[in-house]
Coordinates of N, CA and C in Angstrom, one line a residue:
Chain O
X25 N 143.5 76.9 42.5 CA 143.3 78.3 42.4 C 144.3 78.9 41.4
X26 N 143.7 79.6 40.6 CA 144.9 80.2 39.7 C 145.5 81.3 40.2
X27 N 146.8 81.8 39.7 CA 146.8 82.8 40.2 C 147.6 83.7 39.2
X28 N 147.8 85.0 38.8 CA 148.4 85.6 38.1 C 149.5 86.9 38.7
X29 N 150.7 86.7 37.9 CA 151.8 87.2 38.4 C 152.7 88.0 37.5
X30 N 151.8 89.9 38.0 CA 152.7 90.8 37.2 C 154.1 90.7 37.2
X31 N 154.7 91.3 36.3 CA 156.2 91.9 36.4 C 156.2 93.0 35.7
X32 N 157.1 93.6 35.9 CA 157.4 94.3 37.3 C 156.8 94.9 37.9
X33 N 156.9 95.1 38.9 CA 156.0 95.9 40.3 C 155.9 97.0 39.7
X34 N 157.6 97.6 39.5 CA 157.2 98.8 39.2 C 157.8 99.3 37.9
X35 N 157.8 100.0 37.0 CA 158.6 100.3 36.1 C 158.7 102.2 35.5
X36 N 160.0 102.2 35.9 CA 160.1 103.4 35.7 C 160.9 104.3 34.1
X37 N 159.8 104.9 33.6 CA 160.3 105.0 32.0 C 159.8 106.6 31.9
X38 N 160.4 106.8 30.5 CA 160.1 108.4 30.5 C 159.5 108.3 29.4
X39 N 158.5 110.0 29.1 CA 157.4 109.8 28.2 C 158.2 109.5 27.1
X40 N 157.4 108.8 25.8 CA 157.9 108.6 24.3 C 158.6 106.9 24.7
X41 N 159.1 106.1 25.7 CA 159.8 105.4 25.7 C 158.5 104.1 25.5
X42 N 158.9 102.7 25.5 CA 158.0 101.6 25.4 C 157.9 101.2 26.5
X43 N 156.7 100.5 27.1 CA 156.4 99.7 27.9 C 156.4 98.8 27.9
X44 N 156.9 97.6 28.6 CA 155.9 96.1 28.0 C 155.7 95.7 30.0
X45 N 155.0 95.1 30.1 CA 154.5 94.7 31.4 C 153.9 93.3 31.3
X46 N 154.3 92.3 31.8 CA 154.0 91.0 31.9 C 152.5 90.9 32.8
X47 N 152.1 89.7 32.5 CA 151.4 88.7 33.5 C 151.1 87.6 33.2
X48 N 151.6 86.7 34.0 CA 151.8 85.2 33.7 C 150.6 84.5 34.3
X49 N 150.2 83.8 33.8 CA 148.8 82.9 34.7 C 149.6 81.5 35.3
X50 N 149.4 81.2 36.1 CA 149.5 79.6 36.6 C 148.9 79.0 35.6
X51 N 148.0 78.8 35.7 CA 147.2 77.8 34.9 C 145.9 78.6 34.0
X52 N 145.8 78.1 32.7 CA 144.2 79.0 32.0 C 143.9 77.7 31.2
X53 N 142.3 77.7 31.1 CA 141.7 76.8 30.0 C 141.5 77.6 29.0
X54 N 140.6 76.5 28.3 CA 140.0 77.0 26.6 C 139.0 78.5 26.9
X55 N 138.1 78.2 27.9 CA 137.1 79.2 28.3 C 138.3 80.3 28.8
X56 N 139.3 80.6 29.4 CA 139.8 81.6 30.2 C 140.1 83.0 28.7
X57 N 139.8 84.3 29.3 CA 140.5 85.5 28.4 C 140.9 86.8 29.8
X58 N 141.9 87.1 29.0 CA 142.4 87.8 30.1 C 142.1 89.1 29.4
X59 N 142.0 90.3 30.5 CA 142.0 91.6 30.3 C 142.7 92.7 30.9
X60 N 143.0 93.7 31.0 CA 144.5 94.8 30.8 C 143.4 95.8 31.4
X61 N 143.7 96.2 33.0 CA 142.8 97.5 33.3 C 144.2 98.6 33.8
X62 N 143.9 99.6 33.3 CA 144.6 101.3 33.7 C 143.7 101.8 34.7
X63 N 144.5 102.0 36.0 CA 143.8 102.9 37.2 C 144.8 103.8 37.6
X64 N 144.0 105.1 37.6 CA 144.5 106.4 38.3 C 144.0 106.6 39.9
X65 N 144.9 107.7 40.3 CA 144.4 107.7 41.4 C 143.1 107.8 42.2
X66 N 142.3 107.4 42.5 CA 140.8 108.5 42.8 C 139.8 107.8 41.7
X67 N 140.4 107.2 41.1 CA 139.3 106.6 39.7 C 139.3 105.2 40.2
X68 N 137.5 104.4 39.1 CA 137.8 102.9 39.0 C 139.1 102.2 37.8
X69 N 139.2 101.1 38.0 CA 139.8 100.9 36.9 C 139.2 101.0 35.5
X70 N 139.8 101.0 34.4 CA 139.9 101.7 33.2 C 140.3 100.4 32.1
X71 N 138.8 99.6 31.3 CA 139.7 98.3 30.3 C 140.0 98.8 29.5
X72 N 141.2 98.2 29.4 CA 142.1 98.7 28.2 C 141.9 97.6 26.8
X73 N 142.2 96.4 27.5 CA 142.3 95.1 26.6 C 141.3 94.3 27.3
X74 N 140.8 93.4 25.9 CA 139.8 92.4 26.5 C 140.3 91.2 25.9
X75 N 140.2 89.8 25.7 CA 139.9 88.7 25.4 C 141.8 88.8 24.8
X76 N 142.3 88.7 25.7 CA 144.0 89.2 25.7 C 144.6 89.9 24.7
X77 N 143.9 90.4 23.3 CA 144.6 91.1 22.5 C 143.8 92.2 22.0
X78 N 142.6 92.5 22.3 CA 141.2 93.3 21.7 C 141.2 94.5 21.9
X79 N 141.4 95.5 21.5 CA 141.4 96.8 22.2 C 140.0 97.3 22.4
X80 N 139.4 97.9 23.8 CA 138.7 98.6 24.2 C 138.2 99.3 23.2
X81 N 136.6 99.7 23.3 CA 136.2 101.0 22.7 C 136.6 102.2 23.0
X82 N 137.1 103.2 22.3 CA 138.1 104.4 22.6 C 140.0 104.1 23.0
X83 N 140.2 102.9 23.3 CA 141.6 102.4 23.5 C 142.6 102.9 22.4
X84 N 143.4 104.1 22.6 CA 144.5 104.2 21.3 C 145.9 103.3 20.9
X85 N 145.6 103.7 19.7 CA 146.3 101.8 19.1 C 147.8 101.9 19.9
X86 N 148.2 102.8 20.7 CA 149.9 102.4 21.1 C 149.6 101.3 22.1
X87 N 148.2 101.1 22.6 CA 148.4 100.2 23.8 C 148.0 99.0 22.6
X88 N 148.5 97.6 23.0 CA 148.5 96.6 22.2 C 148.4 95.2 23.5
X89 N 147.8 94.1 23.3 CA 148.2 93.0 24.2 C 148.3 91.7 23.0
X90 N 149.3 91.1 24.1 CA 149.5 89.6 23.3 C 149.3 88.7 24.0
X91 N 149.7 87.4 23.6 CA 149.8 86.3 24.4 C 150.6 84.8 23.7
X92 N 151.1 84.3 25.0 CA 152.3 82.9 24.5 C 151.8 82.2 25.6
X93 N 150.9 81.5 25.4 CA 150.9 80.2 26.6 C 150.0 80.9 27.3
X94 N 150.5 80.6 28.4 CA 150.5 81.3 29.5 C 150.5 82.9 30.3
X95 N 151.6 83.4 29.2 CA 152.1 84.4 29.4 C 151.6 85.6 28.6
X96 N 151.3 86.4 29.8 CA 150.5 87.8 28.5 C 151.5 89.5 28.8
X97 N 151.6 89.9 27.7 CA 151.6 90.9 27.5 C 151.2 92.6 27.4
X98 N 151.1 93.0 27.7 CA 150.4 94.7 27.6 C 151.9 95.4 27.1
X99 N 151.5 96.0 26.2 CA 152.6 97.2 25.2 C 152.3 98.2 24.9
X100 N 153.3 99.5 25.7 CA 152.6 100.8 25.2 C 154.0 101.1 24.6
X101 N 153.5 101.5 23.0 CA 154.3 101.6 22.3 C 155.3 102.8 22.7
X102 N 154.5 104.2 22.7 CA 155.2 104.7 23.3 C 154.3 105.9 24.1
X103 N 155.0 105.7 25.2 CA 154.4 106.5 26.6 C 154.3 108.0 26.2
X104 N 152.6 108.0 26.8 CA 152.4 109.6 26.9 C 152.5 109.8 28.4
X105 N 152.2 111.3 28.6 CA 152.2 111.6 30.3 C 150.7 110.8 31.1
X106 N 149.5 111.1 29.9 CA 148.7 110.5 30.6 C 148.6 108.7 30.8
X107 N 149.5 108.5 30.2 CA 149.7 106.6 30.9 C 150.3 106.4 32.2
X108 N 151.0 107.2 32.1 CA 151.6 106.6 34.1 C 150.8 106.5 35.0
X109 N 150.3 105.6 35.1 CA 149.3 104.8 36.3 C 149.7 103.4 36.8
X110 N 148.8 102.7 37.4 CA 149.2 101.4 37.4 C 148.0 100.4 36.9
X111 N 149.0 99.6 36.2 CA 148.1 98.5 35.1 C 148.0 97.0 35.9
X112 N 146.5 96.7 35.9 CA 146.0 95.6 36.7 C 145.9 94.6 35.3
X113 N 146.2 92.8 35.5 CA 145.6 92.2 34.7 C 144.5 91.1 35.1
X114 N 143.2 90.6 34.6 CA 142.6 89.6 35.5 C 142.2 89.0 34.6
X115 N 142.2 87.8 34.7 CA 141.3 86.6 34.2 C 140.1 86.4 34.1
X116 N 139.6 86.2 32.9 CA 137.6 85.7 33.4 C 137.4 85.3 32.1
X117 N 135.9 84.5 32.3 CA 135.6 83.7 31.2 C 135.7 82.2 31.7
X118 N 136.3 82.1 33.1 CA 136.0 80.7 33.6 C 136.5 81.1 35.3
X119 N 136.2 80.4 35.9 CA 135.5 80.4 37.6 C 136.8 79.9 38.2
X120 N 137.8 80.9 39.2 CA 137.4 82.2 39.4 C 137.7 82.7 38.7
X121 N 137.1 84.1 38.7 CA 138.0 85.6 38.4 C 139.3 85.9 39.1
X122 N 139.9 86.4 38.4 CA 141.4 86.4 39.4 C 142.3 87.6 38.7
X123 N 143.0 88.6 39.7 CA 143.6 89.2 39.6 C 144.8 89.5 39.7
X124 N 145.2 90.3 38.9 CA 147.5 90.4 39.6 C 147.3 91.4 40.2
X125 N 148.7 91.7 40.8 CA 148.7 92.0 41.4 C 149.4 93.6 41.4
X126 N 149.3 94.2 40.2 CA 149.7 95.2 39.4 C 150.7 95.3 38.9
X127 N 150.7 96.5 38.0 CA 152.4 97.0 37.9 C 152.2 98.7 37.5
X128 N 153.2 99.4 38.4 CA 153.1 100.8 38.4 C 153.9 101.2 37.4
X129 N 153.4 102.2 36.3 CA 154.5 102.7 35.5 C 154.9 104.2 36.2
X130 N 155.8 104.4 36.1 CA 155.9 105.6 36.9 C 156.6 106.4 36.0
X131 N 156.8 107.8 36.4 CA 157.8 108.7 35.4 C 159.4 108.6 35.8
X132 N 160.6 108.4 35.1 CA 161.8 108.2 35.2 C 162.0 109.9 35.5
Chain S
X248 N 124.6 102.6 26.7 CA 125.2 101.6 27.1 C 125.2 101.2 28.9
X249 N 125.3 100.1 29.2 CA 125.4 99.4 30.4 C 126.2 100.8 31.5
X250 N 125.4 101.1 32.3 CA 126.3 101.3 32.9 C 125.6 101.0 34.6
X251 N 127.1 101.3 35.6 CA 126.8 100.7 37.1 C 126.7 101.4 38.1
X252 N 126.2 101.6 39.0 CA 126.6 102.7 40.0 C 126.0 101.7 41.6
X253 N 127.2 102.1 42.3 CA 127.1 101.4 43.5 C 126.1 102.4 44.7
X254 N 125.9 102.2 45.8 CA 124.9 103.0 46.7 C 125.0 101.7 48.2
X255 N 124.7 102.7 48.9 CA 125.0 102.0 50.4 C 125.9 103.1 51.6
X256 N 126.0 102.6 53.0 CA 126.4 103.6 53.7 C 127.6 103.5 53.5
X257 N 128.5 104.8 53.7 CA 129.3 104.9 53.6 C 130.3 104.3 55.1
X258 N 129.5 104.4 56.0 CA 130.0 104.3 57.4 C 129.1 103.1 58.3
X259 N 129.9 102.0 58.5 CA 129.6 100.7 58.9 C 130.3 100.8 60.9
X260 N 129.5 100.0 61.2 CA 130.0 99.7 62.8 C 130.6 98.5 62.5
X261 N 131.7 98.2 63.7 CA 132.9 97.2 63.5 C 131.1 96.0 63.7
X262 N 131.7 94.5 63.9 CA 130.9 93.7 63.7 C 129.3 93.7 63.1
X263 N 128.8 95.0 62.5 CA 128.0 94.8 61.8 C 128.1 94.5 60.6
X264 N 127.0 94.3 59.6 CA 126.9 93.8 58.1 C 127.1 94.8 57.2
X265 N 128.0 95.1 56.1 CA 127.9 95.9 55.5 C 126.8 95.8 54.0
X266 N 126.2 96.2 53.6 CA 125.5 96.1 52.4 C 125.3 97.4 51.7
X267 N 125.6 96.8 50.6 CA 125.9 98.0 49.2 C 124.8 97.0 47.9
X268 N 124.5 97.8 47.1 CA 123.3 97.4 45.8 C 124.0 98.5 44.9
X269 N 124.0 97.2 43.3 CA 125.0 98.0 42.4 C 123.6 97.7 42.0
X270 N 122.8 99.4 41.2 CA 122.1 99.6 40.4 C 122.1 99.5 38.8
X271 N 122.2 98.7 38.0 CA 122.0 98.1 36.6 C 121.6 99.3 35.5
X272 N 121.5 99.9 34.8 CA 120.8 100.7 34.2 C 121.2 100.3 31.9
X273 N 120.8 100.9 31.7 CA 121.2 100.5 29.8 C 121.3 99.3 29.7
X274 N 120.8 98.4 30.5 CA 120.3 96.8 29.8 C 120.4 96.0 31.3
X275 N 119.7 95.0 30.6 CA 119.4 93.5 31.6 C 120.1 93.0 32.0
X276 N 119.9 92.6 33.5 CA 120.9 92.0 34.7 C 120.6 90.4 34.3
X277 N 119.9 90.1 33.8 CA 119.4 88.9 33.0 C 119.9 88.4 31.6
X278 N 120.8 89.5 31.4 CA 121.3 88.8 30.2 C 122.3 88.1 30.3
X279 N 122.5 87.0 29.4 CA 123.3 85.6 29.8 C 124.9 86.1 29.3
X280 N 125.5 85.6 29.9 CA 127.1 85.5 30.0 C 128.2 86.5 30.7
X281 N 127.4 87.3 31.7 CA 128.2 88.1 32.2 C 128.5 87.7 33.9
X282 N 129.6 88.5 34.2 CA 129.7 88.1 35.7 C 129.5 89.2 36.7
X283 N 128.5 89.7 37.4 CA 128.0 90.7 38.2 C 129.0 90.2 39.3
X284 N 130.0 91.2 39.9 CA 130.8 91.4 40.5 C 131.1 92.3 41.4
X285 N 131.9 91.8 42.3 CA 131.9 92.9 43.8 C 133.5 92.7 43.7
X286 N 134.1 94.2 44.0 CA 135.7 94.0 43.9 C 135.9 95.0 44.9
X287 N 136.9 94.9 45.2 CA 137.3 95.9 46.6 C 138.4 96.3 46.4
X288 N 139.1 97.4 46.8 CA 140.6 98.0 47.0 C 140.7 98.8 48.6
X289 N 141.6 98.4 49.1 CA 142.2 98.2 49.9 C 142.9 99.8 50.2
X290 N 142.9 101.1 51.0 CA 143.7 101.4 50.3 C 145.0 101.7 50.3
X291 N 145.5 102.3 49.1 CA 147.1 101.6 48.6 C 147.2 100.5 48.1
X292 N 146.4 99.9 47.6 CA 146.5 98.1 47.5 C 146.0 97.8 46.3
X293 N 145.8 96.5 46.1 CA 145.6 96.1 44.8 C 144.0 95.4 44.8
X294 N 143.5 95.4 43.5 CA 141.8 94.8 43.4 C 141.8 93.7 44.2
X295 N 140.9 93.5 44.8 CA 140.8 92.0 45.2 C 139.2 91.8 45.3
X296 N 139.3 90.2 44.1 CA 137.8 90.0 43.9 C 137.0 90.1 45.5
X297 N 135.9 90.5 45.5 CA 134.9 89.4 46.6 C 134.3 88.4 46.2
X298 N 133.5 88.4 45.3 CA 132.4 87.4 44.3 C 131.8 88.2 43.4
X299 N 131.0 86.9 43.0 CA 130.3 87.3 41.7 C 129.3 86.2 41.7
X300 N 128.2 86.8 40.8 CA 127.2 85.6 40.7 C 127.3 85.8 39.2
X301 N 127.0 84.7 38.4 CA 126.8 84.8 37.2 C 125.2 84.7 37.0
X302 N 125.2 85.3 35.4 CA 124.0 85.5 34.8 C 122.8 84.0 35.5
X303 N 123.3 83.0 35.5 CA 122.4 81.6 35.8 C 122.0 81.2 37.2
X304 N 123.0 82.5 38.4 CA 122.7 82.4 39.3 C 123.6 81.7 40.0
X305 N 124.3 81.2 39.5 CA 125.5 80.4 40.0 C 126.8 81.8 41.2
X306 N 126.7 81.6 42.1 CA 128.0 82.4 42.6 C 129.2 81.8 42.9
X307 N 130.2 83.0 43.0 CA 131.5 82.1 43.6 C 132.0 83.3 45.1
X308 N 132.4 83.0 45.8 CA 133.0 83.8 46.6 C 134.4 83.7 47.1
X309 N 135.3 84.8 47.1 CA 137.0 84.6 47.2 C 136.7 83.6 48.6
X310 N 137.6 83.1 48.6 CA 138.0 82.0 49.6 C 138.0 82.3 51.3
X311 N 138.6 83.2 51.3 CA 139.3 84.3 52.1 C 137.9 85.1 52.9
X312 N 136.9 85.0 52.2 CA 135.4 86.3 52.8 C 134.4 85.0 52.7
X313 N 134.5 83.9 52.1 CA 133.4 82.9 51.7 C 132.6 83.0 53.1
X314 N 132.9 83.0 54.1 CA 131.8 82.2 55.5 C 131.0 84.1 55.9
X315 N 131.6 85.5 55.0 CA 131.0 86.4 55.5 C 130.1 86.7 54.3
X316 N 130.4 86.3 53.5 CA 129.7 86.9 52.1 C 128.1 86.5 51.2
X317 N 127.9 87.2 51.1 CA 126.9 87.3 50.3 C 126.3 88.2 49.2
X318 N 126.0 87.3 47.6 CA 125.7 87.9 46.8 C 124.4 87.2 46.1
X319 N 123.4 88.4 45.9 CA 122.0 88.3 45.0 C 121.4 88.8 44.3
X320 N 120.6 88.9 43.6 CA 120.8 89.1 42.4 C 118.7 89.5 42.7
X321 N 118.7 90.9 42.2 CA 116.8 91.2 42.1 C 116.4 92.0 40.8
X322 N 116.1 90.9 39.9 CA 116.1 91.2 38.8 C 115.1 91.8 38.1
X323 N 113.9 92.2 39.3 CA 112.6 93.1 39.3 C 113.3 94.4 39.2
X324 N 114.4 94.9 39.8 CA 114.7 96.3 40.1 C 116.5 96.0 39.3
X325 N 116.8 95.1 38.4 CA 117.7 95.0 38.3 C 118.9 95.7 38.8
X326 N 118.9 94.8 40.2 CA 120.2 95.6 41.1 C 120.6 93.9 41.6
X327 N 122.3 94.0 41.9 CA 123.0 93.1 42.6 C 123.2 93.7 44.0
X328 N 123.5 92.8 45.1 CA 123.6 93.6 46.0 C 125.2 92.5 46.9
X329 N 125.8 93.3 47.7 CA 126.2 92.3 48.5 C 126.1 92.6 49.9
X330 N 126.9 91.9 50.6 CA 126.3 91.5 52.3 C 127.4 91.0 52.6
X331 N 128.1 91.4 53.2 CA 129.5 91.3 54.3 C 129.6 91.5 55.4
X332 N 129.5 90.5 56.2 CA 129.0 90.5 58.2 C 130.4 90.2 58.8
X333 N 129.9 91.2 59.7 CA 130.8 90.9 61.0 C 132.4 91.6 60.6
X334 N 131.6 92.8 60.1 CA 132.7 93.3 59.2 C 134.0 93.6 60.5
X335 N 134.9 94.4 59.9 CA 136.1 94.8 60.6 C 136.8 96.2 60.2
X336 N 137.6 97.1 61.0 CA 138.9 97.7 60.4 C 139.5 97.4 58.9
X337 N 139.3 96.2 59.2 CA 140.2 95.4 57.6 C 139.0 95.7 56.8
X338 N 137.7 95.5 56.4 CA 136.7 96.0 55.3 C 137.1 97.1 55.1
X339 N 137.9 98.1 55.5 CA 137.4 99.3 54.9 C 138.2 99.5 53.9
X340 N 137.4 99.9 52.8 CA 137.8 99.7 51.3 C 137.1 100.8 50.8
X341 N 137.3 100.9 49.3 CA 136.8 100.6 47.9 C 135.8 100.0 47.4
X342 N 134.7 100.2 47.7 CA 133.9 99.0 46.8 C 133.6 99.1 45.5
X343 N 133.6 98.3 44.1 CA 133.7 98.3 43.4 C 132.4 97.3 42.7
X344 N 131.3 97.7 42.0 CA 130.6 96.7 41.2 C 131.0 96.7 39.8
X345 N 130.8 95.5 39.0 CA 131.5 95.6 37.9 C 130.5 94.6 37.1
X346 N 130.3 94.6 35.5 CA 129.7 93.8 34.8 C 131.2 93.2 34.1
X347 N 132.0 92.1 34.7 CA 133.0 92.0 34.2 C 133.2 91.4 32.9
X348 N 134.1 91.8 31.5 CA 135.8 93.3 32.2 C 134.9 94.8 32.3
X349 N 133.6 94.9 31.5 CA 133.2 95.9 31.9 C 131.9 96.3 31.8
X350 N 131.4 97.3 32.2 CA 131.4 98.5 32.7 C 131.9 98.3 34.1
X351 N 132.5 99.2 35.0 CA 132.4 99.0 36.6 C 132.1 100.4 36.9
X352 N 132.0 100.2 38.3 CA 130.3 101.3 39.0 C 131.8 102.3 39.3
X353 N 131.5 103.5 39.5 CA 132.7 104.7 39.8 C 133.3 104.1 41.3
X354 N 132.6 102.9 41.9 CA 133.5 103.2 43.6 C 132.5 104.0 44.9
X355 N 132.8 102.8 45.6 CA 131.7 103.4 47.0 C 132.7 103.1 48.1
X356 N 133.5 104.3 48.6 CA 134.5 104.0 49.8 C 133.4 103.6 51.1
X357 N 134.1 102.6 51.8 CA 133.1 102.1 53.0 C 134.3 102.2 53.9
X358 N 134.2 102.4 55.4 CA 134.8 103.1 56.5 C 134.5 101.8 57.5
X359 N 134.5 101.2 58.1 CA 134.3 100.6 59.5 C 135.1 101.0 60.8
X360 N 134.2 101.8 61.1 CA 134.8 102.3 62.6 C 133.4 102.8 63.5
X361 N 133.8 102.5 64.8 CA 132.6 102.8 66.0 C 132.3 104.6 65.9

């Protein structure tokens, strides 16, 4: 089973400042892409990033994703008021689907 | 463009089945390579898949719901549906359909209580 493991839970920053927010996979193949969802309260979640670096249709360029290995990235360059939510990342593209387990950005 | 919308009761009896049907609309539940998807939030909590069936019919179900679950696929009315028996207190959620990473349906809260 794979599994994927945000950091940090939580992160607390003020508007204009950067984000960066991990998620590491245990294990991914050739078929595996990972994707970056934003959820507010009362809402579904929200793709931001697809195929670990792609930005979303309508996605503004401060949000960015990368990847080393294993290890992926989500970057918001620099925080507006409407980003503080909490950002989910999940795997797919190969069996299972799999999700972290978030990370809240919050306001400092 | 694709989009999803879920439907079903909102209010389940403890050990009954819950069933919810994500309605398909701006394109084919038949089209190859996507994963029709059931996700749930908890709430306060974080996504947690249920399953998914893929375009070929193939399903997977989380581990954890596999012996309650059920997912199918009616591609006359292109809708997915699922089926979770013998529900509990613990189902009540979020339900979430999804053409995964996207479009996903707005969210159908489900309640389990007598």
């Amino acid at each position: 089973e794979v599994v994927l493991t945000q950091s940090p839970g939580t992160l607390s920053l003020s508007p204009g400042e950067r984000a960066t927010l991990s998620c590491r996979a245990s294990q991914i193949f050739s078929s595996s892409y990972l994707a970056w969802y934003q959820q507010k309260p009362g809402q579904a979640p929200r793709l931001l990033i697809y195929g670990a670096s792609i930005r979303a249709t309508g996605i503004p360029d401060r949000f960015s994703g990368s990847q080393s290995g294993t290890d992926f990235t989500l970057t918001i360059s620099r925080l507006e008021p409407d980003d503080f939510a909490v950002y989910y990342c999940q795997l797919y593209g190969s069996s299972p689907l799999t999700f972290g387990g978030g990370t809240k950005v919050e306001i400092k | 463009q694709v989009q999803l919308q879920e439907s079903g009761p909102g209010l389940v009896k403890p050990s009954q089945t819950l069933s919810l049907t994500c309605t398909v609309s701006g394109g084919s539940i038949s089209s190859g390579g996507y994963y029709w998807s059931w996700i749930r939030q908890h709430p306060g909590k974080g996504l947690e898949l249920i399953g998914y069936i893929y375009y070929s019919g193939n399903t997977y179900y989380n581990p954890s719901l596999k012996s309650r679950v059920t997912i199918s696929v009616d591609t006359s009315k292109n809708q997915f549906s699922l089926k979770l028996s013998s529900v509990t207190a613990a189902d009540t959620a979020v339900y979430y359909c999804a053409r995964v990473p996207e479009p996903w349906g707005q969210g159908t809260m489900v309640t389990v209580s007598s």
